[in-house]
mmCIF file of C-alpha atoms and ligand atoms in Angstrom:
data_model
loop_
_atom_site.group_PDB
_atom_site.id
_atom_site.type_symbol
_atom_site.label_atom_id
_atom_site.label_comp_id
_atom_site.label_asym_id
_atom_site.label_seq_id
_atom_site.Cartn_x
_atom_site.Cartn_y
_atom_site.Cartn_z
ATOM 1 C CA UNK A 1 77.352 -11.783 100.321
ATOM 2 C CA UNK A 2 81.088 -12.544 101.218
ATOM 3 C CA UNK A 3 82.992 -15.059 99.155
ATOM 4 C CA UNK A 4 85.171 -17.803 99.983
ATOM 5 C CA UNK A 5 88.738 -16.604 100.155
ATOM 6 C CA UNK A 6 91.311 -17.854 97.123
ATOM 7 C CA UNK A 7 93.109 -20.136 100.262
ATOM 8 C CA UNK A 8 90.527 -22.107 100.995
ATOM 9 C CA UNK A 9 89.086 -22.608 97.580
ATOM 10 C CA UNK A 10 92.969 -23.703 96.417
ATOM 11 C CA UNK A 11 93.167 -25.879 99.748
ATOM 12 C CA UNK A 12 90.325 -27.379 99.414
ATOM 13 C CA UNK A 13 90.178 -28.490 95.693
ATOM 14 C CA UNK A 14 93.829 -29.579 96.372
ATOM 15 C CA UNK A 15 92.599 -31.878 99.460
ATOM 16 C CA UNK A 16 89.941 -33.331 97.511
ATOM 17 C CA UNK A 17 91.863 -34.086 94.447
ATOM 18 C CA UNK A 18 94.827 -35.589 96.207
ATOM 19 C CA UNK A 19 95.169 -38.753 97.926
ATOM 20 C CA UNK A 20 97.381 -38.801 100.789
ATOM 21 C CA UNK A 21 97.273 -34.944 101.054
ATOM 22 C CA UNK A 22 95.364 -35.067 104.965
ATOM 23 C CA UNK A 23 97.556 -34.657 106.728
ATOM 24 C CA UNK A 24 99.015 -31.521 108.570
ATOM 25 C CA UNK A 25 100.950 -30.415 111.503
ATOM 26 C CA UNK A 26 98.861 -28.632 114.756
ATOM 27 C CA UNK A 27 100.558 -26.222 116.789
ATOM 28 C CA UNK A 28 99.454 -25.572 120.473
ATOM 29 C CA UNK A 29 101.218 -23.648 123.750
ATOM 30 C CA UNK A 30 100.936 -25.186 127.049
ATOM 31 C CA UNK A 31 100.613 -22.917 130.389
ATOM 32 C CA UNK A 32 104.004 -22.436 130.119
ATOM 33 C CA UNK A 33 104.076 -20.640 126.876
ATOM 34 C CA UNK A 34 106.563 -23.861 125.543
ATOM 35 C CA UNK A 35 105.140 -25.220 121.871
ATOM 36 C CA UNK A 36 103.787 -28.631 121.049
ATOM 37 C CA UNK A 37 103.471 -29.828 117.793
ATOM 38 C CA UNK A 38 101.817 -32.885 116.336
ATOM 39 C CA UNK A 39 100.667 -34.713 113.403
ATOM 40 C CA UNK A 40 96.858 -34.737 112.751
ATOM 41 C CA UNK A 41 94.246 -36.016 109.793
ATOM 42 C CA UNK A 42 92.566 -33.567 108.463
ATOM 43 C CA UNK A 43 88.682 -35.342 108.907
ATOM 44 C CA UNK A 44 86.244 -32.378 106.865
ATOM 45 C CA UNK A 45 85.539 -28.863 105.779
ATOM 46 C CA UNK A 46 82.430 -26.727 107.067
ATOM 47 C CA UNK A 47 81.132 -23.926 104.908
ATOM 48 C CA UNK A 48 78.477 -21.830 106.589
ATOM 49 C CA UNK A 49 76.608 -21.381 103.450
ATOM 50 C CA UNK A 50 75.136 -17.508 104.585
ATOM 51 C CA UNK A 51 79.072 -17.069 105.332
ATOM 52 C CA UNK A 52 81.659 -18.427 102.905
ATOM 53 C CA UNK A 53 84.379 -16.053 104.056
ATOM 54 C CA UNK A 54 84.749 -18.353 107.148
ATOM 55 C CA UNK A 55 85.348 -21.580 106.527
ATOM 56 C CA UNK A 56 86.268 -24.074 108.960
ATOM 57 C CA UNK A 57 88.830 -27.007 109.092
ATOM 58 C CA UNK A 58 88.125 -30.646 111.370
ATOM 59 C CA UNK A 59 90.338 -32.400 113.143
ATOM 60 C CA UNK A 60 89.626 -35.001 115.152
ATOM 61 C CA UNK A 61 91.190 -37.000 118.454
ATOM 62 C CA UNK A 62 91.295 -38.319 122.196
ATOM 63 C CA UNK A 63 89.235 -35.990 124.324
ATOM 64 C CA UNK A 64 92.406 -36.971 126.808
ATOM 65 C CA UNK A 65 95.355 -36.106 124.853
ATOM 66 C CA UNK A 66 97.413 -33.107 126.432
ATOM 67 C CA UNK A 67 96.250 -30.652 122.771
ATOM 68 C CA UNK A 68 92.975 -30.630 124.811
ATOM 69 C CA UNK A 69 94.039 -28.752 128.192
ATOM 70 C CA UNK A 70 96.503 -26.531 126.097
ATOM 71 C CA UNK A 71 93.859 -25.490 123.778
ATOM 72 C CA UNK A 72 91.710 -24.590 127.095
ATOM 73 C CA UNK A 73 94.381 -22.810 127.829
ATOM 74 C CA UNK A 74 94.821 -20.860 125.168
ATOM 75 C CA UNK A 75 92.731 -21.031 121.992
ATOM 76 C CA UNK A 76 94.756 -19.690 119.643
ATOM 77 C CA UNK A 77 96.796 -22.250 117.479
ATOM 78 C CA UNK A 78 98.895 -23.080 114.113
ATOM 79 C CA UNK A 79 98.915 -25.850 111.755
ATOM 80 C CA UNK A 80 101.541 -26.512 109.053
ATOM 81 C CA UNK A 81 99.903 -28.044 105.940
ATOM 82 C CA UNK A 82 102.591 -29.091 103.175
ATOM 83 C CA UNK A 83 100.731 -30.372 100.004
ATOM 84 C CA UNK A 84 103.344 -32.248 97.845
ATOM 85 C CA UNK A 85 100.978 -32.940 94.956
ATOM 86 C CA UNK A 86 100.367 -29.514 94.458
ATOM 87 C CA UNK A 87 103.403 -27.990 95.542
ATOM 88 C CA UNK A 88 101.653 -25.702 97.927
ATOM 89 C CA UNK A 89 102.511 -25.130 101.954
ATOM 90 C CA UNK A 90 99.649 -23.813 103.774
ATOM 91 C CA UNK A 91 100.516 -21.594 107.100
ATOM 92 C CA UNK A 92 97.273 -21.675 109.132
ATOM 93 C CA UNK A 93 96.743 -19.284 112.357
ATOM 94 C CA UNK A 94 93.203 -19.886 113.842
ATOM 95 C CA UNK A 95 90.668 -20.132 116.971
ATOM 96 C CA UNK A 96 90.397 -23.955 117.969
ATOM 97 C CA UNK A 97 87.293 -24.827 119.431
ATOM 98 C CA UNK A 98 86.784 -28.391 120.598
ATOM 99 C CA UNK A 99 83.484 -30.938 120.892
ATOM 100 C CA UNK A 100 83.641 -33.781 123.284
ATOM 101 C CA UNK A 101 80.662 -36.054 123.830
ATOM 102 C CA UNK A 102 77.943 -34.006 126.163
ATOM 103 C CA UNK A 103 78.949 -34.335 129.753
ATOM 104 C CA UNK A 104 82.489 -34.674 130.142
ATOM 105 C CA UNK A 105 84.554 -32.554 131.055
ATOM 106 C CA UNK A 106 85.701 -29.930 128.178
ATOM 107 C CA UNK A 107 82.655 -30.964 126.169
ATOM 108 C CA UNK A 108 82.775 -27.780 124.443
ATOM 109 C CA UNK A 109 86.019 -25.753 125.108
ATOM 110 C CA UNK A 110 86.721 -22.936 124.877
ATOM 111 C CA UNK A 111 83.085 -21.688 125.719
ATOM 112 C CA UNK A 112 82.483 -21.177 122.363
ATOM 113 C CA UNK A 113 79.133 -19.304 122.375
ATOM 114 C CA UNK A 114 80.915 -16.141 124.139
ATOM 115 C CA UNK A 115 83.625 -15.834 121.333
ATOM 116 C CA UNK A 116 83.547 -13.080 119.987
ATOM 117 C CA UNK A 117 86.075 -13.467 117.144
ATOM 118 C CA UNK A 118 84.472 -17.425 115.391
ATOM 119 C CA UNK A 119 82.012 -15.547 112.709
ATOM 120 C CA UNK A 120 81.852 -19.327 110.694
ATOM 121 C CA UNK A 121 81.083 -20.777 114.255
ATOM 122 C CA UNK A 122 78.213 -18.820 115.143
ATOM 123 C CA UNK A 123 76.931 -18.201 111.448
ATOM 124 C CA UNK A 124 76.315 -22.209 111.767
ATOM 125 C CA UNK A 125 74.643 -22.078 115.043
ATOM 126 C CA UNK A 126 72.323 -19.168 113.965
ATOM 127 C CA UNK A 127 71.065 -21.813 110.778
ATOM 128 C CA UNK A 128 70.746 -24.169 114.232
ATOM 129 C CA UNK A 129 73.947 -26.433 113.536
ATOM 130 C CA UNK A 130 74.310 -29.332 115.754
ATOM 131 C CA UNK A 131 77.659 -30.117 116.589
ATOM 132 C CA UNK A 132 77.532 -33.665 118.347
ATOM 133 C CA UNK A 133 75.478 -34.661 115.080
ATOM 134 C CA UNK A 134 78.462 -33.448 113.128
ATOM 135 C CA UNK A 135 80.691 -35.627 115.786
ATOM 136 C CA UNK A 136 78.909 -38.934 115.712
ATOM 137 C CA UNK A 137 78.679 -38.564 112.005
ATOM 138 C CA UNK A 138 83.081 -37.978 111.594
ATOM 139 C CA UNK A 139 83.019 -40.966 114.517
ATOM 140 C CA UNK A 140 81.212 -42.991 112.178
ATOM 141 C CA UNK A 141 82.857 -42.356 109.192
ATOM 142 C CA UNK A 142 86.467 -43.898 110.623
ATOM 143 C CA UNK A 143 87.838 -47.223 110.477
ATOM 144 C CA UNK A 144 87.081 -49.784 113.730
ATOM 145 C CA UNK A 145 90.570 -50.652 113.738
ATOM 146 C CA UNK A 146 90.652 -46.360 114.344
ATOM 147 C CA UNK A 147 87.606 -46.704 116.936
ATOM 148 C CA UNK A 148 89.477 -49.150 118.454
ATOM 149 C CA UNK A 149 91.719 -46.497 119.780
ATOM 150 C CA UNK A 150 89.826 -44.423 121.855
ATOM 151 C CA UNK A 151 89.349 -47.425 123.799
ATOM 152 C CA UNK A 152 92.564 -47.738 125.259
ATOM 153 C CA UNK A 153 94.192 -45.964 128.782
ATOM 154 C CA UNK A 154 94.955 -42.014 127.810
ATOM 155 C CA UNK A 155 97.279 -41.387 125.636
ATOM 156 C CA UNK A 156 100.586 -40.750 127.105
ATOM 157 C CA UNK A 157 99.914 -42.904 130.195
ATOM 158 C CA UNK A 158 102.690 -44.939 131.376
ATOM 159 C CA UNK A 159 102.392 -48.692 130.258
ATOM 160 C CA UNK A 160 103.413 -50.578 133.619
ATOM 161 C CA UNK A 161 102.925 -53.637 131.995
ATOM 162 C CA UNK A 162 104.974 -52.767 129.566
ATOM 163 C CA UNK A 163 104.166 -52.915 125.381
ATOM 164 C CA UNK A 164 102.556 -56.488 126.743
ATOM 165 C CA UNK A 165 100.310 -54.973 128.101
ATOM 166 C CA UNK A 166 98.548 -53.772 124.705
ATOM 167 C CA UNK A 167 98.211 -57.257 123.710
ATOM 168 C CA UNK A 168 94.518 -56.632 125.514
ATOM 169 C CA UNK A 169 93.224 -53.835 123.878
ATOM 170 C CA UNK A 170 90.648 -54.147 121.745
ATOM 171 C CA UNK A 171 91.307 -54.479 117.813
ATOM 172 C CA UNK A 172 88.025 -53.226 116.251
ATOM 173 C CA UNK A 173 85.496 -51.542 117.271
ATOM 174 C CA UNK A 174 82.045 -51.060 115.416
ATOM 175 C CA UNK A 175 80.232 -47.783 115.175
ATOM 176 C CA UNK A 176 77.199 -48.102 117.634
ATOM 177 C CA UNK A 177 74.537 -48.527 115.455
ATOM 178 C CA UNK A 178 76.452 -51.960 114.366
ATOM 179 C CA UNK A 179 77.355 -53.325 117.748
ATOM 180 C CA UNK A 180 75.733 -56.313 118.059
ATOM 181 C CA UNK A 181 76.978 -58.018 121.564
ATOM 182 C CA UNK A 182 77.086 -56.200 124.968
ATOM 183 C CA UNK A 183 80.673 -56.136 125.078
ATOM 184 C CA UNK A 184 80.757 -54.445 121.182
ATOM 185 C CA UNK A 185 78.185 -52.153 122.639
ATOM 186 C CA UNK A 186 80.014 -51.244 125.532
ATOM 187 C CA UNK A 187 83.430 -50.749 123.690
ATOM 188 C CA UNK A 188 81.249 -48.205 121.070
ATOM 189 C CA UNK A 189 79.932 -46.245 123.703
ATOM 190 C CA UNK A 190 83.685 -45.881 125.389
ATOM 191 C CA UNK A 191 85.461 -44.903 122.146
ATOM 192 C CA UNK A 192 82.341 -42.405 121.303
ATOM 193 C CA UNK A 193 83.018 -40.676 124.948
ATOM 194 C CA UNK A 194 86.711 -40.523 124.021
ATOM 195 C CA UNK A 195 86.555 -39.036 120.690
ATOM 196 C CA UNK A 196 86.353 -35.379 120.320
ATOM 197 C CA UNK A 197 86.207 -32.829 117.171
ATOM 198 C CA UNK A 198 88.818 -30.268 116.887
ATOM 199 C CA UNK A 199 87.527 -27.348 114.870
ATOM 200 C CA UNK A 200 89.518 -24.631 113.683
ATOM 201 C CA UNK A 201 88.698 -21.513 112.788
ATOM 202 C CA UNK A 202 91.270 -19.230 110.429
ATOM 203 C CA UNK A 203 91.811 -15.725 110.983
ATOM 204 C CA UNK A 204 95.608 -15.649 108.854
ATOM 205 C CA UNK A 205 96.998 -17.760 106.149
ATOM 206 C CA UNK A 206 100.103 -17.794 104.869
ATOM 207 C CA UNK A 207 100.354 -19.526 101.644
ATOM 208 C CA UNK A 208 103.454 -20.336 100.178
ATOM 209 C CA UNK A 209 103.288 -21.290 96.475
ATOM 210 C CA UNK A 210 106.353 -23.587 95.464
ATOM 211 C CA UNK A 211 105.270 -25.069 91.572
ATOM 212 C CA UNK A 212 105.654 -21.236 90.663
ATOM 213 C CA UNK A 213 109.151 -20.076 89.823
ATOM 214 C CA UNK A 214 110.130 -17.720 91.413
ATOM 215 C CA UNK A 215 107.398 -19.366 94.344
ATOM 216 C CA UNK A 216 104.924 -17.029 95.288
ATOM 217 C CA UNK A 217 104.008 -16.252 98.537
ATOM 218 C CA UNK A 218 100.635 -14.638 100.020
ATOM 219 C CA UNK A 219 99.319 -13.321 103.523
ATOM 220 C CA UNK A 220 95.898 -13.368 103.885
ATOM 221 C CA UNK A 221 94.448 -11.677 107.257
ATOM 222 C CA UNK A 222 90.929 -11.643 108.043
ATOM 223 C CA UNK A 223 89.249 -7.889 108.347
ATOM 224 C CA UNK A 224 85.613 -8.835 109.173
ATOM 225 C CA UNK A 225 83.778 -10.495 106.149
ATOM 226 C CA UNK A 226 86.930 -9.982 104.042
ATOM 227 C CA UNK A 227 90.338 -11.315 103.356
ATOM 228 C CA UNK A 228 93.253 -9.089 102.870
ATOM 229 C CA UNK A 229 95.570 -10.389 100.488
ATOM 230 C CA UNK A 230 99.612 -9.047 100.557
ATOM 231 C CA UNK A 231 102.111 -10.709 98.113
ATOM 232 C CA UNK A 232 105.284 -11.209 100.247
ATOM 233 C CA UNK A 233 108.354 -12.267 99.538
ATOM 234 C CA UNK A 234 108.945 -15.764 99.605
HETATM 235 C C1 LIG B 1 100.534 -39.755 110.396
HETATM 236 C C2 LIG B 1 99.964 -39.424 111.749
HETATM 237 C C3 LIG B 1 98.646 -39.001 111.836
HETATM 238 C C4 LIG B 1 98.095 -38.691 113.072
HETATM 239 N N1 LIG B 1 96.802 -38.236 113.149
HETATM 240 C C5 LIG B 1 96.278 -37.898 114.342
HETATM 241 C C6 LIG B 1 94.963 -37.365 114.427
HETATM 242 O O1 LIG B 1 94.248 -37.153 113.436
HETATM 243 N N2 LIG B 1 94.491 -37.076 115.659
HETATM 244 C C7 LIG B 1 95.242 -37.254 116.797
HETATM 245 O O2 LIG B 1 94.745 -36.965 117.881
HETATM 246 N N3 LIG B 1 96.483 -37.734 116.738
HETATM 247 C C8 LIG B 1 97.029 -38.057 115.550
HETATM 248 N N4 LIG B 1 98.303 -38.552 115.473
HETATM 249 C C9 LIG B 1 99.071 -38.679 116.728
HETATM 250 C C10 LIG B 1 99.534 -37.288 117.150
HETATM 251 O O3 LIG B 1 100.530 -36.825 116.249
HETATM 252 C C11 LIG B 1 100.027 -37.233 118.603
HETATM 253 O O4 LIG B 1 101.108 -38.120 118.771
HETATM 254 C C12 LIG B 1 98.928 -37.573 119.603
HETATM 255 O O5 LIG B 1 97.663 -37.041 119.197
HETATM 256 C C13 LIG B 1 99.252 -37.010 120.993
HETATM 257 O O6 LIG B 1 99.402 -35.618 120.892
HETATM 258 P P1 LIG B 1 99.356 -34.617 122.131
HETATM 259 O O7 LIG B 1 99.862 -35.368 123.328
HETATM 260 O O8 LIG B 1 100.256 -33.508 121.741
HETATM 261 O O9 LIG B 1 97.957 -34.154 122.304
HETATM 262 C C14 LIG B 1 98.885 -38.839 114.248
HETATM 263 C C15 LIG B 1 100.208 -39.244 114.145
HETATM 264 C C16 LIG B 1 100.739 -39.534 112.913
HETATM 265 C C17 LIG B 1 102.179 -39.964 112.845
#
């Protein structure tokens, strides 16, 4: 059986150990080929347990943000993951793959099931993984003052009222097995159809060591089950 490569197990004991250590930078390219690069929370870690040498990273966001139609566009992307407790920057190069709620439009983008290249994808699916379970359970787990969010106009709409004009949006939002009224029903079901999981799927790591002096720097590049490891320069 494969093992879990030495990144992820240092990443991911580093996560968990550390407050305030979620959060990373994404990297995308638009049709254009020109970069776009945002904050994000990291939300969870998948292990396929017959496949450790894949795991996966979750991100999560607004179904209508522009990282949606550039990751259609090309799946490929970067993140930038700087842990200062631990001294340790994390270079990620992966497949994205993203879940929307069932019926709109990019619910599951790229077409994952004909990638070739996502061997922790499909080793999840074959043990019958259901991914909108996994996204109602990350949409519960947030904050209604974060729910409340996916309830307003897309992101990166012009305001023509101006920044009055969020005075209306909604505050809080309940997950929907807590909405009690119509209206907190209604709001639920809007922010649920909103939200989408981001899920990201390494194939190179570059992990760059700073509490060590002189800092120590690694490649790791995915060859099938197994994870070549090069000490670089820093
Ligand atoms: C600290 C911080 C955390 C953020 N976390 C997320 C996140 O988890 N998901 C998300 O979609 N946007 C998050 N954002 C907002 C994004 O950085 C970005 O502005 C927004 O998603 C629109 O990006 P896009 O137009 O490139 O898709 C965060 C911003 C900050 C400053």
């Amino acid at each position: 059986m494969s093992r879990a490569p030495r990144w992820f197990t240092r990443l991911e004991q580093a996560v968990t150990q550390n407050e305030n250590s979620s959060l990373f930078q994404l990297a995308t390219v638009d049709e254009a080929g020109r970069p776009h690069v945002r904050s994000q929370i990291h939300r969870a870690f998948l292990m396929p347990p017959s496949n450790p040498a894949h795991p996966l990273l979750i991100t999560s966001t607004d179904v209508r943000t522009r990282k949606i139609e550039q990751i259609a566009n090309a799946d490929t992307v970067e993140l930038a993951w700087w842990i200062s407790a631990t001294e340790d920057q994390f270079r990620v190069s992966g497949r994205a793959r993203v879940f929307a709620a069932p019926g709109r439009p990019g619910h599951s983008l790229p077409p994952h099931r004909a990638a070739p290249d996502c061997a922790g994808i499909k080793a999840l699916e074959a043990l019958g993984f259901d991914w909108e379970q996994q996204r109602r359970a990350l949409f519960d787990a947030v904050s209604e003052r974060m729910r409340a969010t996916w309830c307003r106009p897309a992101p990166g709409s012009v305001l023509e009222g101006g920044c009055d004009e969020a005075n209306d949006w909604p505050v809080k939002v309940p997950k929907p097995s807590e909405a009690k009224t119509e209206k907190e029903k209604a709001l639920a079901e809007l922010a649920l159809s909103n939200y989408a999981i981001i899920v990201i799927e390494p194939f190179y790591v570059d992990w760059l060591q700073m509490s060590i002096v002189p800092n120590c720097r690694t490649f790791f590049t995915l060859e099938g089950e197994h994870w070549k490891e090069e000490m670089v320069v820093p």
